[in-house]
Amino acid sequence: MTNLFTNILEYLLTVIEQANLITLFFSLTFGIVFAPVNRETIIVFMAVVAAANTINPIIAFFITAGATYFGYSLGFFVGRGFKAGLADKFLTDPSPLTKKRIARSYQLLDKYGTWAIIFSYFVPGVRHFLPVILGVGTMPSTQFLITSKVGSIIWTASFFLPGYFFGDFWTSFF
């Protein structure tokens, strides 16, 4: 088990070290809108690589936070730009899984208001639909963009900072 984990960790670290930061930016950006890619793992491993002085940690942090923010904003403006078409396709006749995620998004909005934007970063599935739902809705762009920026920084920090400060430490457990 230890060798398997070590091999996987070394492989992922090599991939991140060799990947261009722009490539990572776009994979994080479009992953939040189009596919449920596990960005948390990418962020933690970027932090571990930054801790090893392979990439600048400040640049790595802001690239990951910026990519997340840009992806959320993209989802919002896709919803804003295609209100009628998206509403018809996703909100009137969704698949059962999509219907569940949309319902969860509305529950968060009803319960927490704009705080739901920040909370949604931490709820897989919801984070893919909430920006689009808000774009289709009536939320002002400025309110969404400011709250989303705060959410992206908090969400990124919650994965980046532990990866950066404890990256070498947690590998000793496996």
CSV table of C-alpha atoms in Angstrom, one decimal:
chain,number,residue,atom,x,y,z
A,1,MET,CA,0.0,0.0,0.0
A,2,THR,CA,2.8,2.4,0.9
A,3,ASN,CA,4.6,1.8,-2.4
A,4,LEU,CA,1.4,2.2,-4.4
A,5,PHE,CA,0.6,5.5,-2.8
A,6,THR,CA,4.1,6.8,-3.1
A,7,ASN,CA,4.1,5.9,-6.8
A,8,ILE,CA,0.8,7.6,-7.4
A,9,LEU,CA,2.0,10.7,-5.5
A,10,GLU,CA,5.3,10.9,-7.4
A,11,TYR,CA,3.4,10.5,-10.7
A,12,LEU,CA,0.9,13.3,-9.9
A,13,LEU,CA,3.7,15.6,-8.6
A,14,THR,CA,5.6,15.0,-11.9
A,15,VAL,CA,2.5,15.8,-13.9
A,16,ILE,CA,1.9,19.0,-12.0
A,17,GLU,CA,5.6,20.1,-12.1
A,18,GLN,CA,5.7,19.6,-15.9
A,19,ALA,CA,2.3,21.1,-16.7
A,20,ASN,CA,2.2,24.7,-17.7
A,21,LEU,CA,0.4,26.9,-15.2
A,22,ILE,CA,-1.8,28.2,-18.0
A,23,THR,CA,-2.9,24.6,-18.7
A,24,LEU,CA,-3.7,24.1,-15.0
A,25,PHE,CA,-5.6,27.4,-15.0
A,26,PHE,CA,-7.8,26.3,-17.9
A,27,SER,CA,-8.4,22.8,-16.5
A,28,LEU,CA,-9.6,24.3,-13.3
A,29,THR,CA,-11.6,27.0,-15.0
A,30,PHE,CA,-13.5,24.7,-17.4
A,31,GLY,CA,-13.8,21.9,-15.0
A,32,ILE,CA,-16.0,23.9,-12.7
A,33,VAL,CA,-18.4,24.7,-15.5
A,34,PHE,CA,-18.4,21.6,-17.8
A,35,ALA,CA,-17.3,18.6,-15.9
A,36,PRO,CA,-17.1,17.5,-12.3
A,37,VAL,CA,-13.3,17.2,-12.3
A,38,ASN,CA,-11.7,16.8,-8.9
A,39,ARG,CA,-10.1,20.2,-8.6
A,40,GLU,CA,-9.5,19.8,-4.9
A,41,THR,CA,-6.9,17.2,-5.6
A,42,ILE,CA,-5.2,19.4,-8.3
A,43,ILE,CA,-5.1,22.3,-5.8
A,44,VAL,CA,-3.6,20.2,-3.0
A,45,PHE,CA,-0.9,18.8,-5.3
A,46,MET,CA,-0.1,22.2,-6.7
A,47,ALA,CA,0.4,23.3,-3.1
A,48,VAL,CA,2.7,20.4,-2.4
A,49,VAL,CA,4.7,21.2,-5.5
A,50,ALA,CA,4.8,24.9,-4.4
A,51,ALA,CA,6.1,23.8,-1.0
A,52,ALA,CA,8.9,22.0,-2.7
A,53,ASN,CA,9.9,25.3,-4.3
A,54,THR,CA,9.1,24.0,-7.8
A,55,ILE,CA,6.6,26.8,-8.5
A,56,ASN,CA,6.0,30.1,-6.7
A,57,PRO,CA,3.4,29.5,-4.1
A,58,ILE,CA,1.8,32.9,-4.4
A,59,ILE,CA,1.5,32.6,-8.2
A,60,ALA,CA,0.1,29.0,-7.8
A,61,PHE,CA,-2.5,30.2,-5.2
A,62,PHE,CA,-3.7,33.1,-7.3
A,63,ILE,CA,-3.8,31.0,-10.5
A,64,THR,CA,-6.0,28.4,-8.7
A,65,ALA,CA,-8.2,31.0,-7.1
A,66,GLY,CA,-8.4,33.0,-10.3
A,67,ALA,CA,-9.3,29.9,-12.3
A,68,THR,CA,-12.1,28.9,-9.9
A,69,TYR,CA,-13.4,32.5,-9.9
A,70,PHE,CA,-13.3,32.7,-13.7
A,71,GLY,CA,-15.0,29.3,-14.0
A,72,TYR,CA,-17.8,30.4,-11.7
A,73,SER,CA,-18.2,33.7,-13.5
A,74,LEU,CA,-18.3,31.9,-16.8
A,75,GLY,CA,-21.1,29.7,-15.6
A,76,PHE,CA,-23.0,32.8,-14.4
A,77,PHE,CA,-22.6,34.6,-17.7
A,78,VAL,CA,-23.5,31.5,-19.7
A,79,GLY,CA,-26.8,31.5,-17.7
A,80,ARG,CA,-27.2,35.2,-18.2
A,81,GLY,CA,-26.6,35.0,-22.0
A,82,PHE,CA,-28.8,32.0,-22.7
A,83,LYS,CA,-31.6,32.5,-20.2
A,84,ALA,CA,-34.5,31.1,-22.2
A,85,GLY,CA,-32.6,28.1,-23.8
A,86,LEU,CA,-31.0,27.1,-20.6
A,87,ALA,CA,-34.1,27.5,-18.5
A,88,ASP,CA,-36.0,25.3,-21.0
A,89,LYS,CA,-33.4,22.6,-21.2
A,90,PHE,CA,-32.2,22.3,-17.6
A,91,LEU,CA,-34.9,23.6,-15.4
A,92,THR,CA,-38.1,22.3,-17.1
A,93,ASP,CA,-37.1,18.7,-18.0
A,94,PRO,CA,-33.9,17.8,-16.3
A,95,SER,CA,-32.5,14.3,-15.7
A,96,PRO,CA,-33.1,12.9,-12.2
A,97,LEU,CA,-29.6,13.7,-11.0
A,98,THR,CA,-29.7,17.2,-12.5
A,99,LYS,CA,-33.1,17.7,-10.9
A,100,LYS,CA,-31.7,16.8,-7.5
A,101,ARG,CA,-28.7,19.1,-7.9
A,102,ILE,CA,-30.9,22.0,-9.1
A,103,ALA,CA,-33.2,21.4,-6.1
A,104,ARG,CA,-30.2,21.5,-3.7
A,105,SER,CA,-29.0,24.7,-5.3
A,106,TYR,CA,-32.4,26.3,-4.7
A,107,GLN,CA,-32.5,25.1,-1.1
A,108,LEU,CA,-29.1,26.7,-0.5
A,109,LEU,CA,-30.3,29.9,-2.1
A,110,ASP,CA,-33.5,30.0,-0.1
A,111,LYS,CA,-31.8,29.2,3.2
A,112,TYR,CA,-28.6,31.3,2.9
A,113,GLY,CA,-29.2,33.9,0.2
A,114,THR,CA,-25.9,35.2,-1.3
A,115,TRP,CA,-23.9,33.2,1.3
A,116,ALA,CA,-25.1,30.2,-0.8
A,117,ILE,CA,-22.6,31.2,-3.4
A,118,ILE,CA,-19.7,30.7,-1.0
A,119,PHE,CA,-21.2,27.5,0.5
A,120,SER,CA,-21.8,26.1,-3.0
A,121,TYR,CA,-18.0,25.9,-3.7
A,122,PHE,CA,-17.9,23.1,-1.1
A,123,VAL,CA,-20.8,21.1,-2.4
A,124,PRO,CA,-20.0,19.0,-5.5
A,125,GLY,CA,-22.7,19.1,-8.1
A,126,VAL,CA,-24.3,22.2,-6.7
A,127,ARG,CA,-21.2,24.2,-7.6
A,128,HIS,CA,-21.8,23.3,-11.2
A,129,PHE,CA,-25.4,24.4,-11.4
A,130,LEU,CA,-25.7,27.3,-9.0
A,131,PRO,CA,-23.8,29.9,-11.1
A,132,VAL,CA,-25.9,29.1,-14.1
A,133,ILE,CA,-29.1,29.2,-12.1
A,134,LEU,CA,-28.1,32.6,-10.7
A,135,GLY,CA,-27.3,33.8,-14.2
A,136,VAL,CA,-30.7,32.7,-15.4
A,137,GLY,CA,-32.2,34.4,-12.4
A,138,THR,CA,-32.3,38.1,-11.4
A,139,MET,CA,-29.2,38.3,-9.2
A,140,PRO,CA,-27.2,41.5,-10.1
A,141,SER,CA,-23.9,40.7,-11.8
A,142,THR,CA,-21.9,42.9,-9.4
A,143,GLN,CA,-23.3,41.1,-6.3
A,144,PHE,CA,-22.5,37.7,-7.8
A,145,LEU,CA,-19.0,38.6,-8.9
A,146,ILE,CA,-18.0,40.1,-5.5
A,147,THR,CA,-19.5,37.2,-3.5
A,148,SER,CA,-18.0,34.6,-6.0
A,149,LYS,CA,-14.5,36.2,-5.6
A,150,VAL,CA,-14.7,35.9,-1.8
A,151,GLY,CA,-15.9,32.3,-2.2
A,152,SER,CA,-13.1,31.3,-4.6
A,153,ILE,CA,-10.4,32.7,-2.3
A,154,ILE,CA,-11.9,30.9,0.7
A,155,TRP,CA,-12.4,27.6,-1.1
A,156,THR,CA,-8.9,27.7,-2.7
A,157,ALA,CA,-7.3,28.5,0.6
A,158,SER,CA,-9.1,25.7,2.4
A,159,PHE,CA,-7.3,23.2,0.1
A,160,PHE,CA,-4.1,25.1,-0.9
A,161,LEU,CA,-2.9,26.0,2.6
A,162,PRO,CA,-3.1,22.6,4.2
A,163,GLY,CA,-1.4,21.1,1.1
A,164,TYR,CA,1.3,23.7,1.3
A,165,PHE,CA,2.0,23.6,5.0
A,166,PHE,CA,1.4,19.8,5.6
A,167,GLY,CA,2.2,18.4,2.2
A,168,ASP,CA,5.3,16.5,3.2
A,169,PHE,CA,3.9,15.6,6.6
A,170,TRP,CA,0.8,13.8,5.5
A,171,THR,CA,2.7,11.6,3.1
A,172,SER,CA,4.4,10.0,6.1
A,173,PHE,CA,1.1,8.4,7.1
A,174,PHE,CA,0.9,6.2,4.0
